[in-house]
Amino acid sequence: MRGDVSALQLVLTADPALMEIVRLSLVVSLSAVACAAVIGLPLGALIALTRYPGREASIVVLNALLGLPPVVVGLLVYLLLSRSGPLGTWGILFTPQAMVIAQTILVAPIIAALARQTIEDLWLEYRDELAAMNVGPAGRVATLLWDARFSLLTALLAGFGRAAAEVGAVIVVGGNIDGFTRTMTTAIALETSKGDLPLAIGLGMVLIAIVVVVNALAWGARRAGERLAG
Amino acid sequence: MPARRTALAFAAAFLAGVSLAQAQAQAQDRSIVVFSTTSTQDSGLFGHILPMFKAKTGIDVRVVSQGTGQALDTGRRGDADVVFVHAKAQEQKFVADGFGVKRHPVMYNDFVLIGPKGDPAGAKSKDIVAGLKAIKAKGANFISRGDRSGTHSAELNLWRASGIDIAKEKGPWYKEIGQGMGAALNTASASNAYVLADRGTWISFKNRGDLAIVVEGDNRLFNQYGVMLVNPEKHKHVKKDAGQAFVNWLISPEGQAAINAYKINGQQLFFANANAPGA
Amino acid sequence: MLAPETDLPLELRDVSVRAGATQILDGVTVAFSPGAPTVLIGPNGSGKTTLLRTAMGLIEPSGGRVTWGGRERVPPMRRAIVFQRPAMLRRSAAANVEYALSSADVPRAQRPKRVEELLALVGLSGFDARAARRMSGGEQQRLALARALAREPEVLLLDEPTASLDPAATKAIEDVVRAVAARGIKIVMSTHDLGEARRLAGDVVLLHRGRVIEHGPADEFFAAPKTEDARRFMAGELLI
């Protein structure tokens, strides 16, 4: 992106470099949310449905992880994926995969914590009915996840918002490489450091617009679903 | 059956997440990771020369910009194929320690002392040592990168040359921000402070506010860049062929010409000097 | 565990249930055998709900034994329960019934037809696509009945199925109960409505403070109660 054109122009002309940045941001954040959902939803359900010593403590820890600093997660993943680190042989540092891994770690606790609350509430309601219908543990988890799906969508959205907005983790593990690992947020950080504040603000507006659109779509899906399923 | 449907949805979501990420990793073979400094990146030099290199060799160069010290550390950990930085003493140590194969001089630009147009410290001159002494004497605000970058170590060398032990003699007027060149200029612009910057970043910097060049042209402001292939004997996965091809191209007549041809607003930013003795 | 041939007779022997310091059931011995509906009556807090849940196998007694067809710890495959406030799955009425059918391992191909039959049986034909949680209390109660019947139980436990329903909704439920009983399904239900007990009961169990005060054929119980507590209960004087 050249600094001498305005952000508005870049958007209106669908500047290829800008579109690539937007595309990569969406791909990385949505992939991370998908992976985090696969980890977080069953984990949340497990904590909601089981009773074990130290359960309260694990809920406190999980809720505390909501505030994980992205840059710390980025650093941990960096050290893990570094050639000198334990997973160095994968050779994926400074690639979009590394960014997905970092954001997955960032987002999974959010999804798990919100899912735990949602599923536990529903479980209190369903427990007797499912026991009376002789539904086993796997069936219970599946039933609760399915019936809470519209509430869980909110958890996924919260995760997406976090992933799309963070810069600390992706810049450390992705490296902000032009055309390869540059996302909306790292581009904003870069333009800010170059002193091109109008372009940075313009990119920020685009980012906000995308998050609003994604939320609106999810909200619409949720309302439609609730009308059908109650 | 909700259980089966949910399980399927999960599997699908996971595969989608993984495969999307996988698609990004295609064509990774013909690419190298180059760690360079914020000043070269922010100046736009790479945007100018890398397409030429790619057209010639088909190799994708992925540039991550960090301060020189950080970039060399990344090379030590084996996370870079090539480092392209500007702090000769640190570079020589990097090679001497066996982390780099050989240091090649590539180009130079120069540092400039930036400050408020009104020059409250009276630092304006052709002499950087006199300028720094004036700032220290007046206790005028000074922003230091404080991030072990090439610019930071150049700044520390200049204080030393001025006979000032900045670690001991700094006061509240001396602020280390621990960030990149752009951030340091933004901070100086917001607080009307003096700051040492490389000329390339300064020329392409937009948020200048009331700042202007205070000292330039002193020989001591000379800023030499060097490039090194990370030692494949230390880190086996280093892409030595592609990396060496990039190093060779940078110091070849073709690469040197490309560097000299890069201009912003008609001003040349970097001066190729691969063959200058002692550079 | 292999379910026995039958869950009946369903017997509680000297069953006690405690919740903390409170004794909810205190040495209850009672047997439910095939035949006309058994109706549990007693003041609020006398232990009717706990007795039904224990009979379902949802509560582990702190003392005594519960047996189904003479065996202990039989999974709930041949019995079903409708709670006083049944929880509706967040799905359509038809999907609620379908869920119960699948939980009872009814083959998928047979389910649509069974869903239609069951909704018709409880008077909810045409409600298939309605969101269960948006239906009225009486409709939800009948949908819960359809769900319970989907499991083709030998014994159906109903916890105050007509509590807080208006007379028309009450009559609809009672009609279903009669129809179900006529098919040979053993009904054990609680109520605080003596009129309902008279209309439906083959035999009556009077509970008070977690104990069985009286258990006998309904006509005898209402004509000539054997205990002073039963007389006082019917006069509205027996309180917790």
XYZ file of C-alpha atoms in Angstrom:
749
model
C 0.000 0.000 0.000
C 1.270 3.432 -0.866
C 0.887 6.101 1.695
C -0.129 8.849 -0.677
C -3.651 7.575 -1.329
C -6.415 7.860 1.229
C -7.902 4.881 3.034
C -11.254 5.657 1.466
C -9.751 5.395 -2.013
C -8.197 2.046 -1.124
C -11.563 0.701 -0.028
C -13.555 2.160 -2.907
C -11.157 0.847 -5.532
C -10.910 -2.543 -3.798
C -7.124 -2.159 -3.722
C -5.677 -5.677 -4.222
C -3.133 -5.287 -1.430
C -5.837 -4.135 0.976
C -8.190 -6.953 -0.094
C -5.374 -9.454 0.499
C -4.885 -8.069 4.009
C -8.614 -8.239 4.739
C -8.802 -11.763 3.324
C -5.863 -12.964 5.420
C -7.303 -11.368 8.563
C -10.600 -13.155 8.044
C -8.977 -16.481 7.138
C -6.692 -16.437 10.180
C -9.286 -15.278 12.687
C -12.080 -17.531 11.411
C -9.719 -20.530 11.298
C -8.653 -19.778 14.850
C -12.277 -19.531 15.980
C -13.065 -22.852 14.260
C -10.123 -24.592 15.950
C -10.871 -22.923 19.293
C -14.511 -24.036 19.036
C -13.430 -27.631 18.544
C -11.364 -27.370 21.733
C -13.439 -24.914 23.745
C -16.986 -26.182 23.291
C -16.383 -29.775 24.470
C -14.086 -28.494 27.231
C -16.764 -26.077 28.420
C -19.333 -28.866 28.269
C -17.048 -31.223 30.181
C -16.533 -28.742 33.011
C -20.241 -27.920 33.032
C -21.332 -31.553 33.292
C -18.756 -33.132 35.557
C -18.013 -32.765 39.239
C -14.452 -33.324 40.374
C -12.130 -32.010 43.070
C -10.702 -28.642 42.071
C -13.543 -27.882 39.685
C -14.170 -24.447 41.199
C -10.475 -23.655 40.874
C -10.465 -24.684 37.217
C -13.439 -22.386 36.550
C -11.592 -19.500 38.184
C -8.497 -20.255 36.095
C -10.575 -20.505 32.926
C -12.277 -17.186 33.612
C -8.899 -15.608 34.367
C -7.591 -16.833 31.001
C -10.189 -14.558 29.359
C -7.703 -11.805 30.121
C -4.674 -13.531 28.582
C -2.433 -10.815 27.147
C -2.097 -11.497 23.400
C 1.573 -10.559 23.367
C 2.331 -13.145 26.072
C 0.527 -15.820 24.078
C 2.438 -14.676 21.013
C 5.712 -14.956 22.852
C 4.943 -18.441 24.179
C 3.946 -19.679 20.733
C 7.031 -17.992 19.299
C 9.325 -19.814 21.717
C 7.477 -23.054 20.999
C 7.715 -22.755 17.210
C 11.170 -21.182 17.052
C 13.783 -23.339 15.331
C 15.451 -23.540 18.721
C 12.146 -24.433 20.404
C 10.479 -27.819 20.941
C 8.307 -27.568 17.809
C 10.966 -25.891 15.669
C 11.050 -28.777 13.208
C 7.551 -27.884 12.037
C 9.101 -24.802 10.460
C 5.901 -22.769 10.618
C 7.064 -19.690 12.511
C 6.224 -16.511 10.563
C 3.439 -18.237 8.636
C -0.346 -17.922 8.848
C -0.501 -21.325 10.582
C 1.527 -19.963 13.466
C -0.906 -17.043 13.681
C -3.857 -19.451 13.752
C -2.219 -21.429 16.558
C -1.577 -18.318 18.642
C -5.085 -16.991 18.143
C -6.563 -20.402 18.882
C -4.832 -20.359 22.266
C -6.121 -16.847 22.819
C -9.699 -17.619 21.835
C -10.242 -21.146 23.174
C -10.533 -20.010 26.831
C -13.141 -17.407 25.854
C -15.245 -19.980 24.057
C -14.744 -22.564 26.811
C -15.667 -20.157 29.616
C -18.780 -18.793 27.904
C -19.795 -22.274 26.749
C -19.407 -23.627 30.271
C -21.798 -21.003 31.648
C -24.345 -21.487 28.870
C -24.235 -25.277 28.986
C -24.353 -25.424 32.761
C -27.517 -23.312 32.794
C -29.127 -25.528 30.185
C -27.918 -28.660 31.952
C -29.699 -27.666 35.163
C -32.870 -27.477 33.095
C -32.377 -30.682 31.080
C -30.651 -32.911 33.628
C -33.687 -34.793 34.939
C -35.288 -35.217 31.528
C -32.130 -36.618 29.971
C -31.528 -38.928 32.944
C -35.121 -40.159 32.661
C -34.568 -40.842 28.955
C -31.415 -42.810 29.807
C -29.211 -40.539 27.665
C -25.512 -41.336 28.122
C -22.679 -38.813 28.631
C -21.844 -38.387 24.930
C -25.497 -37.945 24.056
C -25.907 -35.376 26.822
C -22.988 -33.289 25.559
C -24.257 -33.483 21.987
C -27.812 -32.571 23.014
C -26.698 -29.614 25.108
C -24.331 -28.296 22.443
C -27.026 -28.611 19.815
C -29.809 -27.032 21.843
C -27.568 -24.222 23.091
C -26.209 -23.563 19.611
C -27.673 -20.100 19.263
C -26.317 -18.999 22.632
C -22.991 -20.624 21.809
C -22.890 -18.577 18.627
C -22.491 -15.571 20.902
C -19.462 -17.231 22.479
C -17.969 -17.819 19.026
C -18.613 -14.178 18.129
C -16.865 -13.000 21.273
C -13.936 -15.181 20.249
C -13.937 -13.821 16.711
C -14.023 -10.259 18.005
C -11.020 -10.945 20.191
C -9.099 -12.671 17.389
C -9.845 -10.036 14.757
C -8.936 -7.173 17.058
C -5.698 -8.398 18.607
C -2.310 -7.402 17.272
C 0.114 -8.557 19.968
C 0.077 -12.276 19.164
C -0.042 -12.168 15.363
C 2.727 -9.616 15.028
C 5.088 -11.697 17.176
C 4.458 -15.070 15.521
C 3.520 -13.808 12.040
C 6.136 -11.095 11.651
C 3.846 -8.723 9.696
C 5.335 -9.904 6.389
C 3.968 -7.900 3.470
C 1.606 -10.001 1.355
C 2.027 -13.092 3.526
C 1.285 -12.505 7.215
C 0.102 -8.900 7.256
C -3.337 -8.554 8.819
C -5.585 -5.581 9.417
C -4.229 -5.023 12.904
C -0.526 -5.414 12.082
C -1.014 -3.144 9.058
C -2.586 -0.559 11.362
C 0.374 -0.856 13.734
C 2.786 -0.462 10.814
C 1.043 2.567 9.325
C 0.917 4.160 12.765
C 4.665 3.646 13.151
C 5.210 5.200 9.738
C 3.281 8.207 10.948
C 0.520 7.717 8.389
C -2.258 8.219 10.916
C -5.087 8.831 8.382
C -4.364 5.527 6.631
C -4.148 3.761 10.002
C -7.509 5.215 11.009
C -8.984 4.249 7.641
C -7.827 0.648 8.081
C -9.270 0.728 11.607
C -12.638 1.778 10.178
C -12.544 -1.121 7.733
C -11.769 -3.510 10.584
C -14.619 -2.177 12.687
C -17.001 -2.394 9.729
C -16.067 -6.048 9.172
C -16.629 -6.942 12.823
C -19.997 -5.167 12.767
C -21.076 -6.998 9.603
C -20.044 -10.398 10.999
C -21.957 -9.689 14.200
C -25.029 -8.544 12.294
C -25.037 -11.730 10.203
C -24.705 -13.878 13.306
C -27.424 -11.921 15.078
C -29.773 -12.446 12.151
C -29.004 -16.161 12.106
C -29.660 -16.370 15.811
C -33.017 -14.599 15.610
C -34.154 -16.758 12.720
C -33.054 -19.897 14.546
C -34.796 -18.932 17.754
C -38.053 -18.377 15.956
C -37.874 -21.949 14.724
C -36.499 -23.712 17.793
C -37.755 -21.577 20.659
C -29.557 -37.792 15.446
C -28.182 -34.725 17.202
C -25.080 -36.491 18.552
C -23.910 -37.554 15.119
C -24.786 -34.209 13.566
C -22.868 -32.322 16.234
C -19.848 -34.580 15.827
C -19.941 -34.030 12.084
C -20.214 -30.287 12.513
C -17.169 -30.402 14.780
C -15.097 -32.419 12.378
C -16.079 -30.101 9.544
C -15.206 -26.993 11.522
C -11.816 -28.384 12.490
C -10.959 -29.465 8.974
C -12.036 -26.083 7.667
C -9.800 -24.321 10.158
C -6.801 -26.504 9.399
C -7.198 -26.537 5.635
C -7.677 -22.781 5.397
C -4.417 -22.381 7.251
C -2.828 -25.070 5.115
C -3.779 -23.304 1.904
C -1.809 -20.327 3.145
C 1.317 -22.435 3.402
C 1.461 -23.406 -0.251
C 4.538 -22.500 -2.278
C 6.637 -22.132 0.833
C 9.620 -23.855 -0.739
C 10.777 -20.982 -2.896
C 10.764 -18.468 -0.104
C 13.187 -17.184 2.487
C 12.678 -15.253 5.694
C 14.828 -12.137 5.935
C 15.080 -10.236 9.175
C 15.737 -6.611 8.634
C 15.419 -3.382 10.500
C 12.416 -1.157 10.913
C 14.280 1.606 9.073
C 14.710 -0.347 5.812
C 11.161 -1.686 5.986
C 9.498 1.633 6.830
C 11.465 3.458 4.138
C 9.830 1.304 1.452
C 13.149 0.040 0.008
C 12.045 -3.594 -0.009
C 8.840 -2.790 -1.848
C 11.115 -1.421 -4.573
C 13.841 -4.088 -4.855
C 12.146 -7.372 -3.929
C 9.892 -7.584 -7.023
C 13.063 -7.321 -9.156
C 14.726 -10.149 -7.259
C 11.585 -12.270 -7.457
C 11.296 -11.677 -11.211
C 14.869 -12.844 -11.694
C 14.961 -15.849 -9.364
C 11.347 -16.732 -8.518
C 12.257 -16.612 -4.825
C 9.757 -15.022 -2.441
C 11.496 -12.899 0.170
C 9.493 -12.548 3.390
C 10.729 -9.596 5.350
C 10.182 -9.266 9.086
C 11.360 -5.977 10.505
C 12.811 -5.690 13.984
C 15.528 -3.674 15.617
C 19.056 -4.833 14.723
C 19.668 -6.499 18.121
C 16.372 -8.346 17.986
C 16.917 -9.359 14.360
C 20.336 -10.811 15.204
C 18.818 -12.695 18.181
C 16.213 -14.149 15.846
C 19.038 -15.257 13.562
C 20.814 -16.844 16.539
C 17.682 -18.868 17.293
C 17.639 -20.014 13.679
C 14.332 -18.389 12.803
C 15.737 -16.363 9.910
C 17.552 -17.374 6.735
C 19.195 -13.999 6.199
C 19.733 -10.949 8.426
C 20.112 -7.530 6.865
C 20.921 -4.972 9.560
C 23.002 -1.938 10.471
C 25.314 -2.200 13.465
C 28.735 -3.289 12.297
C 30.203 -4.276 15.671
C 27.162 -6.428 16.528
C 27.257 -7.973 13.048
C 30.935 -8.867 13.363
C 30.285 -10.512 16.715
C 27.375 -12.444 15.167
C 29.700 -13.848 12.513
C 32.575 -14.400 14.952
C 30.245 -16.419 17.204
C 29.504 -18.683 14.249
C 25.870 -17.672 13.748
C 26.464 -15.968 10.434
C 28.499 -17.212 7.485
C 30.107 -13.970 6.321
C 29.226 -10.314 6.578
C 28.897 -8.402 3.329
C 28.599 -4.615 3.296
C 25.658 -3.571 1.113
C 24.846 0.126 1.357
C 24.737 3.077 3.657
C 22.459 5.898 4.472
C 22.904 8.474 7.180
C 21.354 9.471 10.442
C 19.897 12.881 11.059
C 19.198 14.624 14.333
C 15.577 15.696 14.327
C 14.152 18.344 16.627
C 11.579 21.124 17.004
C 11.814 23.832 14.342
C 12.394 26.441 17.082
C 15.487 24.473 18.248
C 15.101 25.304 21.978
C 18.444 23.670 22.832
C 20.344 25.611 20.152
C 21.642 22.328 18.727
C 21.588 23.355 15.097
C 24.978 22.965 13.436
C 27.007 20.632 11.242
C 28.482 18.989 14.326
C 26.544 16.159 15.963
C 28.764 16.169 19.058
C 28.108 19.854 19.674
C 24.414 19.278 19.095
C 24.156 16.467 21.662
C 26.173 18.453 24.189
C 23.765 21.385 23.785
C 20.737 19.128 24.314
C 22.301 17.649 27.451
C 23.257 21.109 28.769
C 19.749 22.534 28.272
C 18.040 19.344 29.434
C 15.899 19.478 26.277
C 13.562 16.518 25.702
C 15.245 13.664 23.842
C 13.579 10.451 22.676
C 15.786 7.362 22.572
C 14.735 4.154 20.779
C 16.021 2.162 23.749
C 15.501 -1.095 21.840
C 19.058 -2.267 21.013
C 18.392 -1.446 17.369
C 21.093 -0.257 14.971
C 19.862 3.291 15.400
C 19.916 2.908 19.183
C 23.493 1.643 19.211
C 24.500 4.438 16.825
C 22.918 6.940 19.211
C 24.796 5.453 22.176
C 28.065 5.638 20.211
C 27.419 9.322 19.486
C 26.810 10.136 23.172
C 30.085 8.356 23.951
C 31.831 10.370 21.236
C 30.457 13.504 22.898
C 32.091 12.523 26.176
C 28.749 11.894 27.842
C 28.069 8.675 29.762
C 24.373 8.719 29.028
C 23.578 5.744 31.291
C 24.813 7.764 34.279
C 24.052 11.299 33.205
C 20.574 10.943 31.776
C 17.851 12.924 33.476
C 14.078 13.114 33.138
C 14.639 14.848 29.771
C 16.002 11.581 28.280
C 13.187 9.128 27.491
C 13.798 5.553 26.333
C 10.639 4.260 24.670
C 11.799 0.773 23.628
C 10.030 0.936 20.264
C 10.684 1.232 16.538
C 11.773 4.247 14.522
C 8.270 5.284 13.560
C 7.048 5.131 17.144
C 10.050 7.201 18.280
C 9.295 9.862 15.651
C 5.601 9.865 16.606
C 6.583 10.355 20.247
C 9.033 13.142 19.400
C 6.398 14.798 17.216
C 3.839 14.667 20.022
C 6.217 15.983 22.693
C 8.401 18.362 20.614
C 11.546 16.440 21.465
C 14.854 15.737 19.752
C 15.407 12.278 18.280
C 18.049 10.518 16.194
C 16.563 8.974 13.038
C 17.754 7.380 9.836
C 17.154 9.611 6.853
C 15.072 7.063 4.942
C 12.457 6.740 7.652
C 12.457 10.511 8.158
C 11.835 11.227 4.466
C 8.895 8.857 4.261
C 7.498 9.824 7.696
C 4.232 11.722 7.475
C 3.268 12.779 10.974
C 6.059 15.340 11.358
C 4.152 18.038 13.205
C 6.666 20.741 14.199
C 9.777 18.604 13.632
C 12.655 19.363 11.251
C 16.257 18.290 10.653
C 18.597 19.919 13.164
C 21.950 18.234 12.371
C 22.967 16.423 9.177
C 26.016 15.774 7.074
C 28.473 14.947 9.897
C 30.701 11.974 9.005
C 29.887 10.406 12.332
C 26.240 10.086 11.231
C 27.198 7.557 8.583
C 25.043 4.365 8.787
C 26.383 1.188 7.184
C 24.184 -1.828 6.365
C 25.475 -5.389 6.202
C 23.893 -8.664 5.150
C 24.633 -12.189 6.403
C 23.397 -15.688 5.645
C 22.531 -17.463 8.895
C 25.022 -20.300 9.345
C 23.505 -23.534 7.972
C 25.965 -25.491 10.091
C 24.310 -24.122 13.227
C 20.772 -24.417 11.894
C 20.315 -27.148 9.310
C 16.968 -25.956 7.971
C 18.384 -22.593 6.814
C 17.603 -22.294 3.110
C 21.187 -21.676 2.199
C 20.863 -21.742 -1.597
C 17.969 -19.316 -1.811
C 19.391 -17.229 1.036
C 22.837 -17.054 -0.548
C 21.211 -16.152 -3.872
C 19.604 -13.143 -2.192
C 22.859 -12.084 -0.530
C 24.733 -12.447 -3.818
C 22.112 -10.461 -5.695
C 22.191 -7.599 -3.167
C 25.944 -7.136 -3.629
C 25.867 -7.768 -7.395
C 26.007 -4.813 -9.806
C 22.333 -5.393 -10.577
C 21.251 -5.311 -6.904
C 23.460 -2.344 -6.156
C 21.933 -0.429 -9.059
C 18.445 -1.256 -7.823
C 19.293 0.167 -4.385
C 20.700 3.373 -5.869
C 17.608 3.768 -8.032
C 15.203 3.947 -5.090
C 14.070 7.505 -4.499
C 11.315 9.241 -2.564
C 10.340 12.732 -3.725
C 13.408 12.700 -5.933
C 15.722 12.013 -3.005
C 17.979 8.966 -3.008
C 17.717 7.161 0.335
C 20.401 4.505 0.247
C 23.853 4.496 -1.326
C 25.150 1.123 -2.494
C 28.751 0.485 -1.395
C 29.301 -3.281 -1.457
C 32.786 -2.822 -2.842
C 33.910 0.042 -0.620
C 36.943 -1.081 1.388
C 36.312 -1.301 5.129
C 32.558 -0.656 4.862
C -26.684 -54.229 31.854
C -29.454 -56.277 30.339
C -32.908 -55.022 31.314
C -35.155 -57.696 32.833
C -38.264 -58.807 31.037
C -40.371 -56.399 33.065
C -40.073 -53.467 35.457
C -43.212 -54.569 37.308
C -43.875 -54.977 40.091
C -42.061 -51.798 41.062
C -41.336 -52.160 44.770
C -39.924 -49.848 47.413
C -38.923 -51.642 50.607
C -38.275 -49.607 53.721
C -36.937 -46.779 51.544
C -35.518 -43.686 53.205
C -34.263 -40.567 51.482
C -32.452 -37.784 53.259
C -31.412 -34.383 51.974
C -28.974 -32.997 54.486
C -30.674 -33.077 57.866
C -34.157 -33.456 56.404
C -35.801 -36.864 56.195
C -37.894 -36.716 53.027
C -38.921 -40.374 52.840
C -38.936 -42.353 56.052
C -39.197 -46.116 55.721
C -41.586 -46.231 52.774
C -42.716 -49.677 51.668
C -45.056 -49.793 48.707
C -45.506 -51.901 45.570
C -46.949 -50.893 42.209
C -48.365 -53.772 40.171
C -50.088 -53.960 36.802
C -53.671 -52.688 36.900
C -55.612 -49.490 37.314
C -53.793 -46.232 38.113
C -52.218 -45.743 41.521
C -52.690 -42.215 42.823
C -50.380 -40.689 45.435
C -52.033 -38.093 47.617
C -50.831 -36.111 50.572
C -50.200 -32.555 51.688
C -47.525 -30.457 50.032
C -44.106 -31.589 51.226
C -45.283 -35.080 52.170
C -42.743 -36.706 49.803
C -44.837 -37.471 46.697
C -42.348 -36.051 44.224
C -39.381 -37.730 45.920
C -41.213 -41.048 45.935
C -41.867 -40.787 42.196
C -38.255 -39.827 41.424
C -36.971 -42.665 43.585
C -39.319 -45.063 41.803
C -37.932 -43.769 38.496
C -34.395 -44.479 39.702
C -33.311 -40.846 39.630
C -32.677 -40.680 43.383
C -30.469 -43.136 45.198
C -32.170 -43.938 48.525
C -30.090 -43.535 51.663
C -31.736 -46.674 53.066
C -33.877 -49.560 51.836
C -34.200 -51.089 48.395
C -35.966 -50.259 45.153
C -36.592 -53.146 42.766
C -38.020 -53.316 39.273
C -39.371 -56.751 38.418
C -37.405 -58.028 41.392
C -34.055 -56.535 40.334
C -32.112 -53.553 41.515
C -30.439 -50.782 39.483
C -32.387 -51.358 36.295
C -31.766 -48.580 33.739
C -34.909 -46.641 32.837
C -35.809 -48.400 29.588
C -39.292 -49.680 30.487
C -40.470 -46.801 32.583
C -40.973 -43.103 31.985
C -41.770 -40.022 34.004
C -43.439 -36.683 33.384
C -42.169 -34.057 35.808
C -44.437 -31.474 37.355
C -42.701 -28.800 35.309
C -41.321 -30.709 32.344
C -38.349 -29.165 30.571
C -38.969 -28.690 26.880
C -36.010 -29.219 24.574
C -35.335 -26.082 22.524
C -36.792 -27.704 19.456
C -40.105 -28.128 17.718
C -42.865 -30.259 19.273
C -42.218 -32.998 16.719
C -38.455 -32.877 17.382
C -39.088 -33.274 21.126
C -40.998 -36.493 20.497
C -38.481 -37.624 17.899
C -35.700 -37.125 20.452
C -37.497 -39.409 22.923
C -37.991 -41.993 20.169
C -34.306 -41.945 19.283
C -33.370 -42.231 22.965
C -35.474 -45.406 23.006
C -33.605 -46.694 19.934
C -36.655 -46.573 17.671
C -35.325 -46.958 14.104
C -35.172 -43.688 12.205
C -37.507 -44.869 9.443
C -40.313 -45.527 11.911
C -40.044 -42.234 13.749
C -42.081 -39.825 11.582
C -45.122 -42.104 11.749
C -44.731 -42.625 15.509
C -44.372 -38.875 16.045
C -47.699 -38.314 14.275
C -49.425 -41.046 16.297
C -48.108 -39.787 19.627
C -48.990 -36.148 18.938
C -52.489 -37.300 17.929
C -52.793 -39.403 21.088
C -52.176 -36.366 23.312
C -54.337 -34.083 21.146
C -51.476 -32.102 19.592
C -51.995 -32.992 15.935
C -50.850 -30.127 13.773
C -48.462 -28.812 16.430
C -45.437 -30.535 14.814
C -43.535 -27.429 13.798
C -44.363 -25.351 16.859
C -41.445 -24.379 19.101
C -42.042 -26.458 22.239
C -40.989 -23.697 24.617
C -43.542 -21.301 23.158
C -46.485 -23.634 23.824
C -48.904 -23.165 26.759
C -48.478 -24.990 30.080
C -51.183 -27.519 29.261
C -49.774 -28.153 25.789
C -46.272 -28.616 27.205
C -47.638 -31.076 29.766
C -49.260 -33.104 26.980
C -46.115 -32.927 24.838
C -44.139 -34.265 27.816
C -46.678 -37.104 28.020
C -46.151 -37.860 24.333
C -42.392 -37.872 24.926
C -42.766 -40.273 27.848
C -45.067 -42.545 25.857
C -42.598 -42.560 22.970
C -40.415 -44.788 25.133
C -43.244 -47.356 25.285
C -43.065 -47.720 29.039
C -44.697 -50.432 31.127
C -45.035 -47.980 33.938
C -45.597 -44.224 33.576
C -44.922 -41.955 36.537
C -46.736 -38.605 36.518
C -45.918 -35.873 39.029
C -48.991 -33.651 39.519
C -49.701 -33.572 35.792
C -52.669 -31.226 36.210
C -51.286 -28.830 38.808
C -51.874 -25.199 37.809
C -53.904 -26.122 34.711
C -57.375 -24.791 33.967
C -60.349 -27.222 33.983
C -60.326 -27.782 30.194
C -56.603 -28.527 30.147
C -57.021 -30.768 33.191
C -59.741 -32.744 31.445
C -57.537 -33.151 28.351
C -54.737 -34.619 30.484
C -57.112 -36.903 32.393
C -58.513 -38.211 29.097
C -55.016 -39.082 27.929
C -54.274 -40.799 31.254
C -57.422 -42.920 30.903
C -56.537 -43.814 27.312
C -53.012 -44.774 28.321
C -54.212 -46.848 31.277
C -56.682 -48.587 28.963
C -53.712 -49.736 26.839
C -52.387 -51.612 29.847
C -49.691 -49.129 30.893
C -49.373 -48.879 34.649
C -49.904 -45.269 35.802
C -48.497 -43.983 39.082
C -49.410 -40.356 39.548
C -49.462 -37.791 42.307
C -52.095 -35.131 42.744
C -53.344 -32.780 45.406
C -56.801 -32.818 43.811
C -59.044 -35.311 45.628
C -61.642 -35.112 42.850
C -59.027 -36.181 40.332
C -57.940 -39.016 42.616
C -61.554 -40.228 42.792
C -61.961 -40.025 39.007
C -58.785 -41.877 38.071
C -57.485 -44.030 40.917
C -57.657 -47.797 41.126
C -55.772 -47.603 44.407
C -54.656 -44.727 46.577
C -51.482 -44.124 48.607
C -51.694 -41.440 51.298
C -48.321 -39.982 52.233
C -47.607 -37.760 55.211
C -44.228 -36.582 56.435
C -42.427 -39.108 54.259
C -44.427 -42.101 55.520
C -47.165 -44.170 53.910
C -50.218 -43.582 56.116
C -52.663 -45.672 54.150
C -52.624 -47.706 50.908
C -55.725 -49.393 49.559
C -58.343 -49.637 46.811
C -59.749 -46.218 45.934
C -63.399 -47.004 46.578
C -62.632 -48.324 50.072
C -60.268 -45.440 50.827
C -62.775 -42.749 49.948
C -65.795 -44.565 51.440
C -64.209 -45.597 54.715
C -60.671 -44.373 55.420
C -58.997 -46.590 57.997
C -56.893 -43.940 59.722
C -57.615 -40.724 61.520
C -54.978 -38.917 59.382
C -56.787 -39.939 56.181
C -60.086 -38.587 57.522
C -58.394 -35.359 58.525
C -56.638 -35.081 55.132
C -59.906 -35.407 53.273
C -61.435 -32.807 55.557
C -58.561 -30.485 54.656
C -57.186 -30.527 58.184
C -54.011 -32.540 57.666
C -51.128 -30.156 57.186
C -47.422 -30.735 57.085
